[in-house]
Amino acid sequence: MSANYDVVIVGGGIAGLSLASALAGKCSVALVEAEQTLAYHTSARSARQLIPSYGPLAVQELTLRTLELIAAQDADRPEPVLSPRSFMLIGDDAAVREQASGHMRPITHAEALELCPVLLPDSFSAAGLDTGSFACNAPLLLEDHRRLAEAGGVDIITGARVHSAQRLGSGWELGAGQEGFQAAVVVNAAGAWADELAVLSGVEKVQLQPYRRTAAIVDVGRPLPESSPMVAAADDSFYFRRDGEQVLISPSEHEPSGPEDAQPHPGDIEALIARLNALTTLGIRGVRQAWTGLRTEAADGAPVVGFDAEAPGFFWLAGQGGYGFQTSSGIAELAAGLILAGQGSAAAAAAGPVSRTAEALAATRWSIRR
């Protein structure tokens, strides 16, 4: 016998968990996750930096709203999710100018070297700085969403991979693990598996593509100062930032992948270490740990958020690319408003007025059109 809910969210990463906490107490919700633990894949492999100057305009707007929402909640947390950490872009003049946005200001070569003294002077000629960027305690944010969701009555079921999904009358019936579910709304927050879930549900794919992104924590001979910004190449070939006495590094690769438990390719981290040792005085001397996550994107780079136009009750919450954490609260606020408005007058009233995020982004893809 199937359990009945207003909404079933498929996927227990940052997208699904943040929506679950936004819907908690406003309607009946179940969240099902294929893995035995929540946030096992990409959400556990984040760079943990929220950067308002990073991404397309819609992503930047969602990032600003996410920062507002998390900062407001931080006021009541014993330990904050956010802590200031600037973001610095380096490269040649043309590359920095092309990548910089309105949230980033140009700085001089001397200022960049003062902010990050491990850079060799001839390794770049131009720099931009985003001082509105923040480090994000990703595990704390994920746990807070889980706690708020469960406190609001959300049922979270792990180890429950969806194996069947069909439109049934005015709602949906799902089989996940050993459980059955019926719901008016199914939310596809399955990350790299989002198109696969659509096919299983008889819904047309939106052509989402996962891309690899590898990172590592390395030991260094010269630790970065505590105030050092996160540093990224304007040609998107690497980034690095302080991680305690170690340094997090990434080759920023954008290599297509299938949906999988991605692992680093042999030699990728070693090649990056050789390059960074030639561009900096970090003196990288060993790898503590390395991992690879999947950033899933639509062709236009915009998040895919909204009801499918041809499959009533099927809601897309996918394609956040590398912007999952930095857009999570803004997207969850928007998605919850759309879902609750579609649930009837009582739920719509609980949702409150349409958020300014939704109004600002109304021209983007919040209703999935073919």
PDB file of N, CA and C in Angstrom, residues 132-214:
ATOM      1  N   GLY A 132      32.030  40.690  -1.775  1.00  0.00           N
ATOM      2  CA  GLY A 132      30.751  40.231  -1.253  1.00  0.00           C
ATOM      3  C   GLY A 132      30.629  38.726  -1.237  1.00  0.00           C
ATOM      4  N   SER A 133      31.722  38.031  -1.444  1.00  0.00           N
ATOM      5  CA  SER A 133      31.741  36.577  -1.482  1.00  0.00           C
ATOM      6  C   SER A 133      31.903  36.016  -0.068  1.00  0.00           C
ATOM      7  N   PHE A 134      31.388  34.803   0.145  1.00  0.00           N
ATOM      8  CA  PHE A 134      31.422  34.199   1.480  1.00  0.00           C
ATOM      9  C   PHE A 134      31.834  32.736   1.406  1.00  0.00           C
ATOM     10  N   ALA A 135      32.603  32.309   2.407  1.00  0.00           N
ATOM     11  CA  ALA A 135      32.798  30.879   2.635  1.00  0.00           C
ATOM     12  C   ALA A 135      31.501  30.309   3.188  1.00  0.00           C
ATOM     13  N   CYS A 136      31.201  29.070   2.814  1.00  0.00           N
ATOM     14  CA  CYS A 136      29.950  28.422   3.229  1.00  0.00           C
ATOM     15  C   CYS A 136      30.269  27.132   3.968  1.00  0.00           C
ATOM     16  N   ASN A 137      29.758  27.001   5.179  1.00  0.00           N
ATOM     17  CA  ASN A 137      29.868  25.751   5.923  1.00  0.00           C
ATOM     18  C   ASN A 137      28.788  24.813   5.388  1.00  0.00           C
ATOM     19  N   ALA A 138      29.138  24.115   4.307  1.00  0.00           N
ATOM     20  CA  ALA A 138      28.150  23.293   3.607  1.00  0.00           C
ATOM     21  C   ALA A 138      27.551  22.191   4.481  1.00  0.00           C
ATOM     22  N   PRO A 139      28.349  21.444   5.243  1.00  0.00           N
ATOM     23  CA  PRO A 139      27.737  20.409   6.096  1.00  0.00           C
ATOM     24  C   PRO A 139      26.742  20.980   7.102  1.00  0.00           C
ATOM     25  N   LEU A 140      27.054  22.148   7.657  1.00  0.00           N
ATOM     26  CA  LEU A 140      26.137  22.768   8.618  1.00  0.00           C
ATOM     27  C   LEU A 140      24.841  23.189   7.936  1.00  0.00           C
ATOM     28  N   LEU A 141      24.935  23.748   6.727  1.00  0.00           N
ATOM     29  CA  LEU A 141      23.733  24.164   6.005  1.00  0.00           C
ATOM     30  C   LEU A 141      22.878  22.954   5.648  1.00  0.00           C
ATOM     31  N   LEU A 142      23.502  21.895   5.172  1.00  0.00           N
ATOM     32  CA  LEU A 142      22.753  20.678   4.846  1.00  0.00           C
ATOM     33  C   LEU A 142      22.052  20.112   6.081  1.00  0.00           C
ATOM     34  N   GLU A 143      22.770  20.057   7.195  1.00  0.00           N
ATOM     35  CA  GLU A 143      22.183  19.533   8.425  1.00  0.00           C
ATOM     36  C   GLU A 143      21.043  20.409   8.921  1.00  0.00           C
ATOM     37  N   ASP A 144      21.189  21.716   8.761  1.00  0.00           N
ATOM     38  CA  ASP A 144      20.126  22.625   9.191  1.00  0.00           C
ATOM     39  C   ASP A 144      18.864  22.415   8.367  1.00  0.00           C
ATOM     40  N   HIS A 145      19.024  22.246   7.045  1.00  0.00           N
ATOM     41  CA  HIS A 145      17.859  21.956   6.207  1.00  0.00           C
ATOM     42  C   HIS A 145      17.213  20.637   6.612  1.00  0.00           C
ATOM     43  N   ARG A 146      18.026  19.617   6.880  1.00  0.00           N
ATOM     44  CA  ARG A 146      17.468  18.325   7.299  1.00  0.00           C
ATOM     45  C   ARG A 146      16.697  18.467   8.607  1.00  0.00           C
ATOM     46  N   ARG A 147      17.294  19.169   9.563  1.00  0.00           N
ATOM     47  CA  ARG A 147      16.655  19.342  10.873  1.00  0.00           C
ATOM     48  C   ARG A 147      15.339  20.098  10.746  1.00  0.00           C
ATOM     49  N   LEU A 148      15.336  21.177   9.980  1.00  0.00           N
ATOM     50  CA  LEU A 148      14.118  21.972   9.808  1.00  0.00           C
ATOM     51  C   LEU A 148      13.042  21.173   9.068  1.00  0.00           C
ATOM     52  N   ALA A 149      13.467  20.401   8.078  1.00  0.00           N
ATOM     53  CA  ALA A 149      12.503  19.593   7.328  1.00  0.00           C
ATOM     54  C   ALA A 149      11.835  18.570   8.244  1.00  0.00           C
ATOM     55  N   GLU A 150      12.629  17.828   9.007  1.00  0.00           N
ATOM     56  CA  GLU A 150      12.053  16.802   9.875  1.00  0.00           C
ATOM     57  C   GLU A 150      11.226  17.407  10.994  1.00  0.00           C
ATOM     58  N   ALA A 151      11.659  18.550  11.517  1.00  0.00           N
ATOM     59  CA  ALA A 151      10.864  19.220  12.552  1.00  0.00           C
ATOM     60  C   ALA A 151       9.514  19.668  12.015  1.00  0.00           C
ATOM     61  N   GLY A 152       9.449  19.951  10.709  1.00  0.00           N
ATOM     62  CA  GLY A 152       8.194  20.362  10.083  1.00  0.00           C
ATOM     63  C   GLY A 152       7.387  19.212   9.526  1.00  0.00           C
ATOM     64  N   GLY A 153       7.777  17.978   9.866  1.00  0.00           N
ATOM     65  CA  GLY A 153       6.967  16.825   9.481  1.00  0.00           C
ATOM     66  C   GLY A 153       7.353  16.140   8.191  1.00  0.00           C
ATOM     67  N   VAL A 154       8.459  16.542   7.564  1.00  0.00           N
ATOM     68  CA  VAL A 154       8.890  15.886   6.326  1.00  0.00           C
ATOM     69  C   VAL A 154       9.438  14.497   6.652  1.00  0.00           C
ATOM     70  N   ASP A 155       8.995  13.491   5.905  1.00  0.00           N
ATOM     71  CA  ASP A 155       9.531  12.143   6.029  1.00  0.00           C
ATOM     72  C   ASP A 155      10.704  11.991   5.063  1.00  0.00           C
ATOM     73  N   ILE A 156      11.871  11.651   5.586  1.00  0.00           N
ATOM     74  CA  ILE A 156      13.077  11.479   4.771  1.00  0.00           C
ATOM     75  C   ILE A 156      13.424   9.998   4.730  1.00  0.00           C
ATOM     76  N   ILE A 157      13.480   9.444   3.521  1.00  0.00           N
ATOM     77  CA  ILE A 157      13.727   8.017   3.341  1.00  0.00           C
ATOM     78  C   ILE A 157      14.980   7.858   2.485  1.00  0.00           C
ATOM     79  N   THR A 158      16.027   7.246   3.026  1.00  0.00           N
ATOM     80  CA  THR A 158      17.254   7.007   2.279  1.00  0.00           C
ATOM     81  C   THR A 158      17.333   5.556   1.827  1.00  0.00           C
ATOM     82  N   GLY A 159      18.283   5.266   0.932  1.00  0.00           N
ATOM     83  CA  GLY A 159      18.399   3.914   0.389  1.00  0.00           C
ATOM     84  C   GLY A 159      17.165   3.518  -0.396  1.00  0.00           C
ATOM     85  N   ALA A 160      16.523   4.496  -1.039  1.00  0.00           N
ATOM     86  CA  ALA A 160      15.260   4.254  -1.738  1.00  0.00           C
ATOM     87  C   ALA A 160      15.352   4.810  -3.156  1.00  0.00           C
ATOM     88  N   ARG A 161      15.992   4.058  -4.032  1.00  0.00           N
ATOM     89  CA  ARG A 161      16.103   4.476  -5.432  1.00  0.00           C
ATOM     90  C   ARG A 161      14.751   4.310  -6.126  1.00  0.00           C
ATOM     91  N   VAL A 162      14.326   5.319  -6.863  1.00  0.00           N
ATOM     92  CA  VAL A 162      13.052   5.248  -7.580  1.00  0.00           C
ATOM     93  C   VAL A 162      13.190   4.254  -8.733  1.00  0.00           C
ATOM     94  N   HIS A 163      12.310   3.262  -8.759  1.00  0.00           N
ATOM     95  CA  HIS A 163      12.352   2.244  -9.814  1.00  0.00           C
ATOM     96  C   HIS A 163      11.102   2.256 -10.686  1.00  0.00           C
ATOM     97  N   SER A 164      10.075   3.012 -10.262  1.00  0.00           N
ATOM     98  CA  SER A 164       8.875   3.137 -11.086  1.00  0.00           C
ATOM     99  C   SER A 164       8.196   4.466 -10.777  1.00  0.00           C
ATOM    100  N   ALA A 165       7.605   5.045 -11.799  1.00  0.00           N
ATOM    101  CA  ALA A 165       6.893   6.318 -11.627  1.00  0.00           C
ATOM    102  C   ALA A 165       5.886   6.455 -12.763  1.00  0.00           C
ATOM    103  N   GLN A 166       4.646   6.732 -12.403  1.00  0.00           N
ATOM    104  CA  GLN A 166       3.631   6.896 -13.436  1.00  0.00           C
ATOM    105  C   GLN A 166       2.569   7.882 -12.990  1.00  0.00           C
ATOM    106  N   ARG A 167       2.005   8.540 -13.988  1.00  0.00           N
ATOM    107  CA  ARG A 167       0.883   9.431 -13.745  1.00  0.00           C
ATOM    108  C   ARG A 167      -0.342   8.575 -13.468  1.00  0.00           C
ATOM    109  N   LEU A 168      -1.038   8.855 -12.355  1.00  0.00           N
ATOM    110  CA  LEU A 168      -2.182   8.048 -11.949  1.00  0.00           C
ATOM    111  C   LEU A 168      -3.309   8.987 -11.552  1.00  0.00           C
ATOM    112  N   GLY A 169      -4.342   9.075 -12.384  1.00  0.00           N
ATOM    113  CA  GLY A 169      -5.457   9.981 -12.095  1.00  0.00           C
ATOM    114  C   GLY A 169      -4.965  11.416 -12.063  1.00  0.00           C
ATOM    115  N   SER A 170      -5.170  12.067 -10.934  1.00  0.00           N
ATOM    116  CA  SER A 170      -4.755  13.474 -10.812  1.00  0.00           C
ATOM    117  C   SER A 170      -3.402  13.621 -10.123  1.00  0.00           C
ATOM    118  N   GLY A 171      -2.706  12.498  -9.916  1.00  0.00           N
ATOM    119  CA  GLY A 171      -1.426  12.579  -9.227  1.00  0.00           C
ATOM    120  C   GLY A 171      -0.416  11.597  -9.779  1.00  0.00           C
ATOM    121  N   TRP A 172       0.549  11.247  -8.945  1.00  0.00           N
ATOM    122  CA  TRP A 172       1.637  10.372  -9.339  1.00  0.00           C
ATOM    123  C   TRP A 172       1.773   9.215  -8.352  1.00  0.00           C
ATOM    124  N   GLU A 173       2.190   8.063  -8.872  1.00  0.00           N
ATOM    125  CA  GLU A 173       2.510   6.925  -8.028  1.00  0.00           C
ATOM    126  C   GLU A 173       3.963   6.534  -8.291  1.00  0.00           C
ATOM    127  N   LEU A 174       4.739   6.428  -7.210  1.00  0.00           N
ATOM    128  CA  LEU A 174       6.155   6.104  -7.313  1.00  0.00           C
ATOM    129  C   LEU A 174       6.471   4.855  -6.501  1.00  0.00           C
ATOM    130  N   GLY A 175       7.409   4.067  -7.008  1.00  0.00           N
ATOM    131  CA  GLY A 175       8.012   3.007  -6.232  1.00  0.00           C
ATOM    132  C   GLY A 175       9.467   3.377  -5.994  1.00  0.00           C
ATOM    133  N   ALA A 176       9.879   3.360  -4.730  1.00  0.00           N
ATOM    134  CA  ALA A 176      11.252   3.728  -4.378  1.00  0.00           C
ATOM    135  C   ALA A 176      11.747   2.766  -3.313  1.00  0.00           C
ATOM    136  N   GLY A 177      12.798   2.022  -3.603  1.00  0.00           N
ATOM    137  CA  GLY A 177      13.233   0.994  -2.676  1.00  0.00           C
ATOM    138  C   GLY A 177      12.107   0.010  -2.432  1.00  0.00           C
ATOM    139  N   GLN A 178      11.787  -0.223  -1.162  1.00  0.00           N
ATOM    140  CA  GLN A 178      10.701  -1.127  -0.804  1.00  0.00           C
ATOM    141  C   GLN A 178       9.384  -0.400  -0.564  1.00  0.00           C
ATOM    142  N   GLU A 179       9.372   0.923  -0.809  1.00  0.00           N
ATOM    143  CA  GLU A 179       8.213   1.737  -0.463  1.00  0.00           C
ATOM    144  C   GLU A 179       7.437   2.171  -1.701  1.00  0.00           C
ATOM    145  N   GLY A 180       6.147   2.473  -1.489  1.00  0.00           N
ATOM    146  CA  GLY A 180       5.312   3.048  -2.523  1.00  0.00           C
ATOM    147  C   GLY A 180       4.801   4.403  -2.074  1.00  0.00           C
ATOM    148  N   PHE A 181       4.658   5.329  -3.009  1.00  0.00           N
ATOM    149  CA  PHE A 181       4.247   6.694  -2.688  1.00  0.00           C
ATOM    150  C   PHE A 181       3.221   7.175  -3.707  1.00  0.00           C
ATOM    151  N   GLN A 182       2.246   7.938  -3.210  1.00  0.00           N
ATOM    152  CA  GLN A 182       1.329   8.663  -4.083  1.00  0.00           C
ATOM    153  C   GLN A 182       1.413  10.137  -3.715  1.00  0.00           C
ATOM    154  N   ALA A 183       1.406  11.000  -4.731  1.00  0.00           N
ATOM    155  CA  ALA A 183       1.538  12.433  -4.482  1.00  0.00           C
ATOM    156  C   ALA A 183       0.939  13.225  -5.624  1.00  0.00           C
ATOM    157  N   ALA A 184       0.473  14.417  -5.297  1.00  0.00           N
ATOM    158  CA  ALA A 184      -0.014  15.327  -6.336  1.00  0.00           C
ATOM    159  C   ALA A 184       1.143  15.883  -7.150  1.00  0.00           C
ATOM    160  N   VAL A 185       2.288  16.083  -6.480  1.00  0.00           N
ATOM    161  CA  VAL A 185       3.455  16.687  -7.130  1.00  0.00           C
ATOM    162  C   VAL A 185       4.673  15.812  -6.881  1.00  0.00           C
ATOM    163  N   VAL A 186       5.407  15.526  -7.952  1.00  0.00           N
ATOM    164  CA  VAL A 186       6.718  14.885  -7.861  1.00  0.00           C
ATOM    165  C   VAL A 186       7.762  15.920  -8.246  1.00  0.00           C
ATOM    166  N   VAL A 187       8.740  16.121  -7.369  1.00  0.00           N
ATOM    167  CA  VAL A 187       9.818  17.070  -7.634  1.00  0.00           C
ATOM    168  C   VAL A 187      11.056  16.307  -8.067  1.00  0.00           C
ATOM    169  N   ASN A 188      11.541  16.624  -9.247  1.00  0.00           N
ATOM    170  CA  ASN A 188      12.736  15.978  -9.791  1.00  0.00           C
ATOM    171  C   ASN A 188      13.966  16.777  -9.378  1.00  0.00           C
ATOM    172  N   ALA A 189      14.537  16.397  -8.223  1.00  0.00           N
ATOM    173  CA  ALA A 189      15.759  17.020  -7.728  1.00  0.00           C
ATOM    174  C   ALA A 189      16.880  15.996  -7.726  1.00  0.00           C
ATOM    175  N   ALA A 190      16.930  15.192  -8.789  1.00  0.00           N
ATOM    176  CA  ALA A 190      17.819  14.038  -8.843  1.00  0.00           C
ATOM    177  C   ALA A 190      19.203  14.355  -9.392  1.00  0.00           C
ATOM    178  N   GLY A 191      19.545  15.623  -9.545  1.00  0.00           N
ATOM    179  CA  GLY A 191      20.889  16.002  -9.935  1.00  0.00           C
ATOM    180  C   GLY A 191      21.299  15.406 -11.269  1.00  0.00           C
ATOM    181  N   ALA A 192      22.438  14.714 -11.300  1.00  0.00           N
ATOM    182  CA  ALA A 192      22.940  14.129 -12.542  1.00  0.00           C
ATOM    183  C   ALA A 192      21.991  13.084 -13.109  1.00  0.00           C
ATOM    184  N   TRP A 193      21.104  12.558 -12.287  1.00  0.00           N
ATOM    185  CA  TRP A 193      20.136  11.538 -12.707  1.00  0.00           C
ATOM    186  C   TRP A 193      18.776  12.143 -13.079  1.00  0.00           C
ATOM    187  N   ALA A 194      18.671  13.476 -13.195  1.00  0.00           N
ATOM    188  CA  ALA A 194      17.370  14.116 -13.403  1.00  0.00           C
ATOM    189  C   ALA A 194      16.732  13.708 -14.726  1.00  0.00           C
ATOM    190  N   ASP A 195      17.498  13.669 -15.805  1.00  0.00           N
ATOM    191  CA  ASP A 195      16.920  13.240 -17.079  1.00  0.00           C
ATOM    192  C   ASP A 195      16.533  11.774 -17.045  1.00  0.00           C
ATOM    193  N   GLU A 196      17.307  10.945 -16.338  1.00  0.00           N
ATOM    194  CA  GLU A 196      16.948   9.526 -16.214  1.00  0.00           C
ATOM    195  C   GLU A 196      15.631   9.361 -15.471  1.00  0.00           C
ATOM    196  N   LEU A 197      15.422  10.149 -14.416  1.00  0.00           N
ATOM    197  CA  LEU A 197      14.151  10.088 -13.688  1.00  0.00           C
ATOM    198  C   LEU A 197      13.007  10.524 -14.585  1.00  0.00           C
ATOM    199  N   ALA A 198      13.240  11.539 -15.419  1.00  0.00           N
ATOM    200  CA  ALA A 198      12.191  11.988 -16.340  1.00  0.00           C
ATOM    201  C   ALA A 198      11.796  10.859 -17.286  1.00  0.00           C
ATOM    202  N   VAL A 199      12.764  10.180 -17.868  1.00  0.00           N
ATOM    203  CA  VAL A 199      12.475   9.079 -18.793  1.00  0.00           C
ATOM    204  C   VAL A 199      11.704   7.977 -18.078  1.00  0.00           C
ATOM    205  N   LEU A 200      12.126   7.624 -16.867  1.00  0.00           N
ATOM    206  CA  LEU A 200      11.427   6.613 -16.075  1.00  0.00           C
ATOM    207  C   LEU A 200       9.981   7.018 -15.824  1.00  0.00           C
ATOM    208  N   SER A 201       9.736   8.338 -15.710  1.00  0.00           N
ATOM    209  CA  SER A 201       8.398   8.859 -15.416  1.00  0.00           C
ATOM    210  C   SER A 201       7.574   9.113 -16.669  1.00  0.00           C
ATOM    211  N   GLY A 202       8.140   8.815 -17.838  1.00  0.00           N
ATOM    212  CA  GLY A 202       7.426   9.069 -19.082  1.00  0.00           C
ATOM    213  C   GLY A 202       7.390  10.526 -19.459  1.00  0.00           C
ATOM    214  N   VAL A 203       8.356  11.303 -18.970  1.00  0.00           N
ATOM    215  CA  VAL A 203       8.432  12.744 -19.230  1.00  0.00           C
ATOM    216  C   VAL A 203       9.608  13.007 -20.162  1.00  0.00           C
ATOM    217  N   GLU A 204       9.430  13.917 -21.082  1.00  0.00           N
ATOM    218  CA  GLU A 204      10.500  14.232 -22.025  1.00  0.00           C
ATOM    219  C   GLU A 204      11.689  14.871 -21.308  1.00  0.00           C
ATOM    220  N   LYS A 205      12.888  14.442 -21.681  1.00  0.00           N
ATOM    221  CA  LYS A 205      14.099  15.000 -21.097  1.00  0.00           C
ATOM    222  C   LYS A 205      14.263  16.469 -21.496  1.00  0.00           C
ATOM    223  N   VAL A 206      15.033  17.207 -20.681  1.00  0.00           N
ATOM    224  CA  VAL A 206      15.371  18.592 -21.035  1.00  0.00           C
ATOM    225  C   VAL A 206      16.845  18.712 -21.399  1.00  0.00           C
ATOM    226  N   GLN A 207      17.473  17.578 -21.689  1.00  0.00           N
ATOM    227  CA  GLN A 207      18.863  17.530 -22.174  1.00  0.00           C
ATOM    228  C   GLN A 207      19.849  18.125 -21.164  1.00  0.00           C
ATOM    229  N   LEU A 208      19.796  17.610 -19.947  1.00  0.00           N
ATOM    230  CA  LEU A 208      20.756  17.996 -18.913  1.00  0.00           C
ATOM    231  C   LEU A 208      22.043  17.190 -19.086  1.00  0.00           C
ATOM    232  N   GLN A 209      23.179  17.865 -18.912  1.00  0.00           N
ATOM    233  CA  GLN A 209      24.467  17.205 -19.077  1.00  0.00           C
ATOM    234  C   GLN A 209      25.308  17.341 -17.818  1.00  0.00           C
ATOM    235  N   PRO A 210      25.698  16.220 -17.182  1.00  0.00           N
ATOM    236  CA  PRO A 210      26.644  16.299 -16.064  1.00  0.00           C
ATOM    237  C   PRO A 210      28.071  16.551 -16.572  1.00  0.00           C
ATOM    238  N   TYR A 211      28.813  17.349 -15.816  1.00  0.00           N
ATOM    239  CA  TYR A 211      30.216  17.622 -16.114  1.00  0.00           C
ATOM    240  C   TYR A 211      31.056  17.339 -14.874  1.00  0.00           C
ATOM    241  N   ARG A 212      32.247  16.800 -15.086  1.00  0.00           N
ATOM    242  CA  ARG A 212      33.152  16.498 -13.997  1.00  0.00           C
ATOM    243  C   ARG A 212      33.787  17.776 -13.436  1.00  0.00           C
ATOM    244  N   ARG A 213      34.036  17.774 -12.121  1.00  0.00           N
ATOM    245  CA  ARG A 213      34.817  18.830 -11.477  1.00  0.00           C
ATOM    246  C   ARG A 213      35.573  18.183 -10.312  1.00  0.00           C
ATOM    247  N   THR A 214      36.896  18.159 -10.424  1.00  0.00           N
ATOM    248  CA  THR A 214      37.763  17.492  -9.455  1.00  0.00           C
ATOM    249  C   THR A 214      38.374  18.510  -8.506  1.00  0.00           C
TER     250      THR A 214
END
